[in-house]
Amino acid sequence: MEPTITVSAQQIDFFRRNGFLSIEAITDASEIASLRQVYDSLFERRAGREVGDEFDLAGADQDGEVARLPQILSPSKYAPEFAEGLMRVNALQVARQLLGEEADWGGDHAIFKPALYGAETPWHQDEAYWDSSLSYNSISIWVPLQEATVENGCMWFVPGSQNSPLLPHHSIGHDPRVHGLEVDREPMDAAVDLSSAVACPLPPGGATIHHNRTLHYTGPNTSPVPRRAYIMAFALPPQKLDEPRDFYWNRIKQAPRQERAARAAAGA
Ligand code: NI
């Protein structure tokens, strides 16, 4: 399958200066409509829960609790439709234009904001979740499977924040059982101007693209429609750092999903 989109020189320049980019369509409407059904069925059956791939990003993720921000890691493992279509081909094309020909697939995840009560995803840099011994140059391509609005939780970015250092983070609510991370407020305020943040509403199947250091946020879903986001990562090969950093917020994490993953890996 051949890609059907490219980004322009102006868009590449915008991405380099601002650390994010918004595009109108990453694929066609029919693929988005069929992926929306596949997506809903994954969240209905909580695909991957027993192996730690499905969990509440914003809560303590106890069994029997209603999740405020359900997330599924590697949805294409459970639904190959996400890997087989034009969206993936176009996303790789765009990633190589932005990062270079060496850029390759870096994994996917899905974040679901239920209608009326889906929680916010606090300000963070994606790199804060990753391996502190590696240096990254990567992008995430964020695709809403319905319209994304300020009311239902579209993306917000701080322009230029891709040039900030990796800032200290903590588990949401300072609860180490919560998977999700939030940047520490004071160092963020010293490093960037949050009042310059830009909201990026999108049509269904549009996309925002951001760098691994770009500060980003999505609001709570106050609308009557669910907000479905599908996110693909692409990266240049990471480099080993001479001096590893200490992401202590990950070292002290006690998320139930980690236990489920460990149990599954042990074959228990
Ligand atoms: Ni993120």
mmCIF file of C-alpha atoms and ligand atoms in Angstrom:
data_model
loop_
_atom_site.group_PDB
_atom_site.id
_atom_site.type_symbol
_atom_site.label_atom_id
_atom_site.label_comp_id
_atom_site.label_asym_id
_atom_site.label_seq_id
_atom_site.Cartn_x
_atom_site.Cartn_y
_atom_site.Cartn_z
ATOM 1 C CA MET A 1 0.000 0.000 0.000
ATOM 2 C CA GLU A 2 1.346 3.423 -0.985
ATOM 3 C CA PRO A 3 1.014 6.474 1.300
ATOM 4 C CA THR A 4 -1.568 9.035 0.191
ATOM 5 C CA ILE A 5 -0.331 12.028 2.208
ATOM 6 C CA THR A 6 2.856 13.996 2.725
ATOM 7 C CA VAL A 7 3.617 16.960 4.938
ATOM 8 C CA SER A 8 4.799 20.165 3.288
ATOM 9 C CA ALA A 9 8.106 21.958 3.891
ATOM 10 C CA GLN A 10 6.136 24.604 5.833
ATOM 11 C CA GLN A 11 4.581 21.921 8.071
ATOM 12 C CA ILE A 12 7.995 20.358 8.740
ATOM 13 C CA ASP A 13 9.336 23.795 9.625
ATOM 14 C CA PHE A 14 6.344 24.447 11.915
ATOM 15 C CA PHE A 15 6.976 21.129 13.705
ATOM 16 C CA ARG A 16 10.678 21.916 14.214
ATOM 17 C CA ARG A 17 9.937 25.337 15.653
ATOM 18 C CA ASN A 18 6.924 24.440 17.809
ATOM 19 C CA GLY A 19 7.310 20.744 18.707
ATOM 20 C CA PHE A 20 3.851 19.883 17.428
ATOM 21 C CA LEU A 21 1.817 19.853 14.240
ATOM 22 C CA SER A 22 -1.852 19.433 13.407
ATOM 23 C CA ILE A 23 -2.950 17.737 10.186
ATOM 24 C CA GLU A 24 -6.445 17.481 8.732
ATOM 25 C CA ALA A 25 -6.489 13.805 7.714
ATOM 26 C CA ILE A 26 -4.148 10.881 8.387
ATOM 27 C CA THR A 27 -6.390 8.462 6.449
ATOM 28 C CA ASP A 28 -9.822 8.276 4.804
ATOM 29 C CA ALA A 29 -13.198 8.442 6.526
ATOM 30 C CA SER A 30 -14.079 4.804 5.867
ATOM 31 C CA GLU A 31 -11.003 3.479 7.718
ATOM 32 C CA ILE A 32 -11.766 5.755 10.675
ATOM 33 C CA ALA A 33 -15.386 4.542 10.790
ATOM 34 C CA SER A 34 -14.360 0.892 10.839
ATOM 35 C CA LEU A 35 -11.552 1.445 13.368
ATOM 36 C CA ARG A 36 -14.015 3.210 15.668
ATOM 37 C CA GLN A 37 -16.042 -0.017 15.941
ATOM 38 C CA VAL A 38 -12.940 -2.116 16.533
ATOM 39 C CA TYR A 39 -11.788 0.387 19.190
ATOM 40 C CA ASP A 40 -15.102 0.295 21.050
ATOM 41 C CA SER A 41 -15.084 -3.488 21.153
ATOM 42 C CA LEU A 42 -11.536 -3.534 22.597
ATOM 43 C CA PHE A 43 -12.585 -1.247 25.464
ATOM 44 C CA GLU A 44 -15.862 -3.124 26.009
ATOM 45 C CA ARG A 45 -14.001 -6.402 26.518
ATOM 46 C CA ARG A 46 -11.092 -4.650 28.294
ATOM 47 C CA ALA A 47 -8.629 -6.331 25.965
ATOM 48 C CA GLY A 48 -5.304 -7.092 27.625
ATOM 49 C CA ARG A 49 -6.426 -6.429 31.215
ATOM 50 C CA GLU A 50 -5.085 -9.744 32.540
ATOM 51 C CA VAL A 51 -1.590 -9.041 31.175
ATOM 52 C CA GLY A 52 -1.437 -5.441 32.367
ATOM 53 C CA ASP A 53 -2.143 -3.797 28.996
ATOM 54 C CA GLU A 54 -5.576 -2.436 30.010
ATOM 55 C CA PHE A 55 -5.864 -0.196 33.051
ATOM 56 C CA ASP A 56 -7.059 3.121 34.436
ATOM 57 C CA LEU A 57 -4.489 5.754 33.474
ATOM 58 C CA ALA A 58 -5.805 8.293 36.004
ATOM 59 C CA GLY A 59 -6.968 6.124 38.935
ATOM 60 C CA ALA A 60 -5.717 3.454 41.321
ATOM 61 C CA ASP A 61 -7.044 0.776 38.912
ATOM 62 C CA GLN A 62 -8.642 -1.475 41.510
ATOM 63 C CA ASP A 63 -10.760 -4.348 40.138
ATOM 64 C CA GLY A 64 -14.458 -3.472 40.314
ATOM 65 C CA GLU A 65 -13.850 0.290 40.216
ATOM 66 C CA VAL A 66 -15.122 2.386 37.308
ATOM 67 C CA ALA A 67 -12.098 3.591 35.334
ATOM 68 C CA ARG A 68 -11.987 7.353 34.758
ATOM 69 C CA LEU A 69 -9.461 7.172 31.936
ATOM 70 C CA PRO A 70 -9.216 3.676 30.429
ATOM 71 C CA GLN A 71 -6.049 2.985 28.445
ATOM 72 C CA ILE A 72 -4.939 -0.005 26.344
ATOM 73 C CA LEU A 73 -1.270 -0.528 25.498
ATOM 74 C CA SER A 74 -0.469 -2.091 22.113
ATOM 75 C CA PRO A 75 -4.055 -2.201 20.799
ATOM 76 C CA SER A 76 -2.759 -3.475 17.441
ATOM 77 C CA LYS A 77 -1.719 -6.668 19.292
ATOM 78 C CA TYR A 78 -5.397 -7.279 20.071
ATOM 79 C CA ALA A 79 -6.851 -5.824 16.855
ATOM 80 C CA PRO A 80 -4.542 -6.156 13.826
ATOM 81 C CA GLU A 81 -6.860 -3.815 11.907
ATOM 82 C CA PHE A 82 -4.917 -0.948 13.484
ATOM 83 C CA ALA A 83 -1.701 -2.127 11.803
ATOM 84 C CA GLU A 84 -2.998 -3.195 8.415
ATOM 85 C CA GLY A 85 -4.517 -0.112 6.851
ATOM 86 C CA LEU A 86 -3.685 3.167 5.183
ATOM 87 C CA MET A 87 -3.470 5.064 8.498
ATOM 88 C CA ARG A 88 -0.314 3.171 9.519
ATOM 89 C CA VAL A 89 1.276 3.594 6.071
ATOM 90 C CA ASN A 90 0.596 7.333 6.080
ATOM 91 C CA ALA A 91 1.801 7.721 9.661
ATOM 92 C CA LEU A 92 5.135 6.066 8.847
ATOM 93 C CA GLN A 93 5.534 8.309 5.807
ATOM 94 C CA VAL A 94 4.959 11.440 7.908
ATOM 95 C CA ALA A 95 7.274 10.161 10.670
ATOM 96 C CA ARG A 96 10.098 9.676 8.162
ATOM 97 C CA GLN A 97 9.566 13.156 6.768
ATOM 98 C CA LEU A 98 9.762 14.669 10.252
ATOM 99 C CA LEU A 99 12.495 12.511 11.814
ATOM 100 C CA GLY A 100 14.407 11.069 8.850
ATOM 101 C CA GLU A 101 14.429 7.815 6.892
ATOM 102 C CA GLU A 102 15.744 5.837 9.877
ATOM 103 C CA ALA A 103 12.519 6.433 11.804
ATOM 104 C CA ASP A 104 10.543 3.304 12.563
ATOM 105 C CA TRP A 105 7.529 1.977 14.449
ATOM 106 C CA GLY A 106 7.668 2.555 18.204
ATOM 107 C CA GLY A 107 4.379 1.111 19.460
ATOM 108 C CA ASP A 108 0.789 2.203 19.969
ATOM 109 C CA HIS A 109 -1.741 2.872 22.681
ATOM 110 C CA ALA A 110 -5.330 3.993 23.037
ATOM 111 C CA ILE A 111 -6.788 6.407 25.589
ATOM 112 C CA PHE A 112 -10.552 6.486 26.017
ATOM 113 C CA LYS A 113 -12.385 9.344 27.705
ATOM 114 C CA PRO A 114 -15.909 8.185 28.571
ATOM 115 C CA ALA A 115 -18.720 10.690 27.882
ATOM 116 C CA LEU A 116 -19.304 13.160 30.731
ATOM 117 C CA TYR A 117 -16.795 11.719 33.227
ATOM 118 C CA GLY A 118 -13.562 10.940 31.356
ATOM 119 C CA ALA A 119 -10.733 12.467 33.389
ATOM 120 C CA GLU A 120 -8.151 14.991 32.222
ATOM 121 C CA THR A 121 -4.686 13.801 31.197
ATOM 122 C CA PRO A 122 -2.433 16.204 33.121
ATOM 123 C CA TRP A 123 0.497 18.102 31.584
ATOM 124 C CA HIS A 124 3.429 15.809 30.876
ATOM 125 C CA GLN A 125 6.309 14.972 28.545
ATOM 126 C CA ASP A 126 6.051 11.442 27.095
ATOM 127 C CA GLU A 127 9.745 10.773 27.665
ATOM 128 C CA ALA A 128 9.082 10.769 31.439
ATOM 129 C CA TYR A 129 7.485 7.309 31.026
ATOM 130 C CA TRP A 130 10.470 5.771 29.258
ATOM 131 C CA ASP A 131 13.943 4.318 29.911
ATOM 132 C CA SER A 132 16.046 6.912 31.745
ATOM 133 C CA SER A 133 19.281 5.449 30.351
ATOM 134 C CA LEU A 134 18.417 6.279 26.726
ATOM 135 C CA SER A 135 18.251 9.461 24.678
ATOM 136 C CA TYR A 136 15.246 9.767 22.370
ATOM 137 C CA ASN A 137 14.203 11.507 19.195
ATOM 138 C CA SER A 138 10.643 10.413 18.543
ATOM 139 C CA ILE A 139 7.130 11.531 17.763
ATOM 140 C CA SER A 140 3.638 10.506 18.759
ATOM 141 C CA ILE A 141 0.824 10.732 16.222
ATOM 142 C CA TRP A 142 -2.496 11.214 18.032
ATOM 143 C CA VAL A 143 -5.629 10.349 16.041
ATOM 144 C CA PRO A 144 -9.196 10.990 17.281
ATOM 145 C CA LEU A 145 -11.766 8.513 15.940
ATOM 146 C CA GLN A 146 -14.506 11.139 16.237
ATOM 147 C CA GLU A 147 -14.308 14.913 16.242
ATOM 148 C CA ALA A 148 -11.938 16.142 18.988
ATOM 149 C CA THR A 149 -13.044 19.350 20.712
ATOM 150 C CA VAL A 150 -11.998 21.374 23.746
ATOM 151 C CA GLU A 151 -15.120 20.003 25.486
ATOM 152 C CA ASN A 152 -14.380 16.309 24.866
ATOM 153 C CA GLY A 153 -10.613 16.370 25.403
ATOM 154 C CA CYS A 154 -8.615 17.474 22.360
ATOM 155 C CA MET A 155 -4.852 17.919 22.641
ATOM 156 C CA TRP A 156 -3.157 21.054 24.027
ATOM 157 C CA PHE A 157 0.536 21.841 23.486
ATOM 158 C CA VAL A 158 3.035 24.406 24.768
ATOM 159 C CA PRO A 159 4.784 25.694 21.606
ATOM 160 C CA GLY A 160 8.572 25.423 21.822
ATOM 161 C CA SER A 161 8.511 23.145 24.892
ATOM 162 C CA GLN A 162 10.289 20.398 22.917
ATOM 163 C CA ASN A 163 13.441 22.397 23.664
ATOM 164 C CA SER A 164 12.995 22.202 27.451
ATOM 165 C CA PRO A 165 14.893 19.673 29.523
ATOM 166 C CA LEU A 166 13.064 16.580 30.719
ATOM 167 C CA LEU A 167 11.261 17.977 33.767
ATOM 168 C CA PRO A 168 10.586 16.074 37.009
ATOM 169 C CA HIS A 169 7.232 14.247 37.100
ATOM 170 C CA HIS A 170 5.086 12.489 39.709
ATOM 171 C CA SER A 171 2.236 9.985 39.614
ATOM 172 C CA ILE A 172 -1.148 11.716 39.198
ATOM 173 C CA GLY A 173 -2.420 12.775 42.629
ATOM 174 C CA HIS A 174 0.966 11.744 44.091
ATOM 175 C CA ASP A 175 -0.485 8.202 44.300
ATOM 176 C CA PRO A 176 2.182 5.691 43.154
ATOM 177 C CA ARG A 177 -0.604 3.200 42.301
ATOM 178 C CA VAL A 178 -1.684 5.496 39.449
ATOM 179 C CA HIS A 179 0.019 4.770 36.117
ATOM 180 C CA GLY A 180 -0.357 8.293 34.726
ATOM 181 C CA LEU A 181 2.325 10.951 35.209
ATOM 182 C CA GLU A 182 2.043 14.691 35.732
ATOM 183 C CA VAL A 183 4.874 17.196 35.444
ATOM 184 C CA ASP A 184 5.905 18.932 38.697
ATOM 185 C CA ARG A 185 4.330 22.352 38.561
ATOM 186 C CA GLU A 186 7.064 24.710 39.731
ATOM 187 C CA PRO A 187 9.858 23.554 37.422
ATOM 188 C CA MET A 188 7.344 23.599 34.556
ATOM 189 C CA ASP A 189 6.322 27.173 35.293
ATOM 190 C CA ALA A 190 9.985 28.186 35.391
ATOM 191 C CA ALA A 191 10.736 26.411 32.101
ATOM 192 C CA VAL A 192 7.719 27.334 29.936
ATOM 193 C CA ASP A 193 4.820 29.765 29.709
ATOM 194 C CA LEU A 194 1.685 27.689 30.145
ATOM 195 C CA SER A 195 -0.519 30.599 29.094
ATOM 196 C CA SER A 196 0.892 30.174 25.580
ATOM 197 C CA ALA A 197 -0.635 26.660 25.316
ATOM 198 C CA VAL A 198 -2.566 25.959 22.117
ATOM 199 C CA ALA A 199 -5.665 23.750 21.797
ATOM 200 C CA CYS A 200 -5.867 21.576 18.673
ATOM 201 C CA PRO A 201 -9.451 20.603 17.833
ATOM 202 C CA LEU A 202 -9.572 18.079 14.982
ATOM 203 C CA PRO A 203 -12.048 16.414 12.645
ATOM 204 C CA PRO A 204 -12.392 12.615 12.912
ATOM 205 C CA GLY A 205 -9.229 11.061 11.477
ATOM 206 C CA GLY A 206 -7.218 14.258 11.737
ATOM 207 C CA ALA A 207 -3.997 14.014 13.708
ATOM 208 C CA THR A 208 -1.725 15.934 15.993
ATOM 209 C CA ILE A 209 1.966 15.086 16.094
ATOM 210 C CA HIS A 210 4.292 15.913 18.984
ATOM 211 C CA HIS A 211 7.911 15.344 20.016
ATOM 212 C CA ASN A 212 8.883 13.276 23.090
ATOM 213 C CA ARG A 213 9.759 16.467 25.053
ATOM 214 C CA THR A 214 6.720 18.556 24.039
ATOM 215 C CA LEU A 215 4.488 19.398 27.002
ATOM 216 C CA HIS A 216 0.913 18.324 26.327
ATOM 217 C CA TYR A 217 -2.434 17.959 28.051
ATOM 218 C CA THR A 218 -6.022 16.919 27.343
ATOM 219 C CA GLY A 219 -8.989 18.194 29.323
ATOM 220 C CA PRO A 220 -11.746 16.134 30.909
ATOM 221 C CA ASN A 221 -14.592 14.975 28.681
ATOM 222 C CA THR A 222 -17.540 17.193 29.594
ATOM 223 C CA SER A 223 -19.407 16.330 26.393
ATOM 224 C CA PRO A 224 -22.111 13.678 25.864
ATOM 225 C CA VAL A 225 -19.949 11.741 23.364
ATOM 226 C CA PRO A 226 -17.052 9.417 24.191
ATOM 227 C CA ARG A 227 -13.617 10.647 23.103
ATOM 228 C CA ARG A 228 -11.546 7.934 21.464
ATOM 229 C CA ALA A 229 -7.865 8.613 20.833
ATOM 230 C CA TYR A 230 -5.476 6.215 19.084
ATOM 231 C CA ILE A 231 -1.769 7.045 19.375
ATOM 232 C CA MET A 232 1.143 5.760 17.294
ATOM 233 C CA ALA A 233 4.803 6.322 18.189
ATOM 234 C CA PHE A 234 7.707 6.445 15.732
ATOM 235 C CA ALA A 235 11.337 6.861 16.712
ATOM 236 C CA LEU A 236 14.909 7.066 15.552
ATOM 237 C CA PRO A 237 17.042 4.367 17.210
ATOM 238 C CA PRO A 238 17.553 5.564 20.834
ATOM 239 C CA GLN A 239 21.110 6.247 21.994
ATOM 240 C CA LYS A 240 22.635 5.051 25.261
ATOM 241 C CA LEU A 241 23.357 8.025 27.540
ATOM 242 C CA ASP A 242 26.818 8.300 29.093
ATOM 243 C CA GLU A 243 25.222 9.327 32.377
ATOM 244 C CA PRO A 244 21.833 7.722 33.015
ATOM 245 C CA ARG A 245 19.203 9.939 34.596
ATOM 246 C CA ASP A 246 17.092 9.023 37.606
ATOM 247 C CA PHE A 247 13.373 8.912 36.811
ATOM 248 C CA TYR A 248 12.567 8.262 40.488
ATOM 249 C CA TRP A 249 8.861 8.702 39.785
ATOM 250 C CA ASN A 250 9.006 5.425 37.832
ATOM 251 C CA ARG A 251 11.204 3.635 40.366
ATOM 252 C CA ILE A 252 8.640 4.158 43.145
ATOM 253 C CA LYS A 253 5.633 3.265 40.957
ATOM 254 C CA GLN A 254 3.325 0.564 42.348
ATOM 255 C CA ALA A 255 0.687 0.301 39.631
ATOM 256 C CA PRO A 256 -1.523 -2.815 39.765
ATOM 257 C CA ARG A 257 -0.965 -3.211 36.012
ATOM 258 C CA GLN A 258 2.709 -3.978 36.707
ATOM 259 C CA GLU A 259 1.672 -6.867 38.977
ATOM 260 C CA ARG A 260 -0.703 -8.246 36.367
ATOM 261 C CA ALA A 261 2.050 -8.015 33.749
ATOM 262 C CA ALA A 262 4.549 -9.752 36.030
ATOM 263 C CA ARG A 263 2.073 -12.542 36.859
ATOM 264 C CA ALA A 264 1.335 -13.072 33.161
ATOM 265 C CA ALA A 265 5.046 -13.107 32.287
ATOM 266 C CA ALA A 266 5.660 -15.716 34.987
ATOM 267 C CA GLY A 267 2.898 -17.842 33.474
ATOM 268 C CA ALA A 268 0.948 -17.858 36.737
HETATM 269 NI NI NI B 1 1.423 11.878 26.314
#
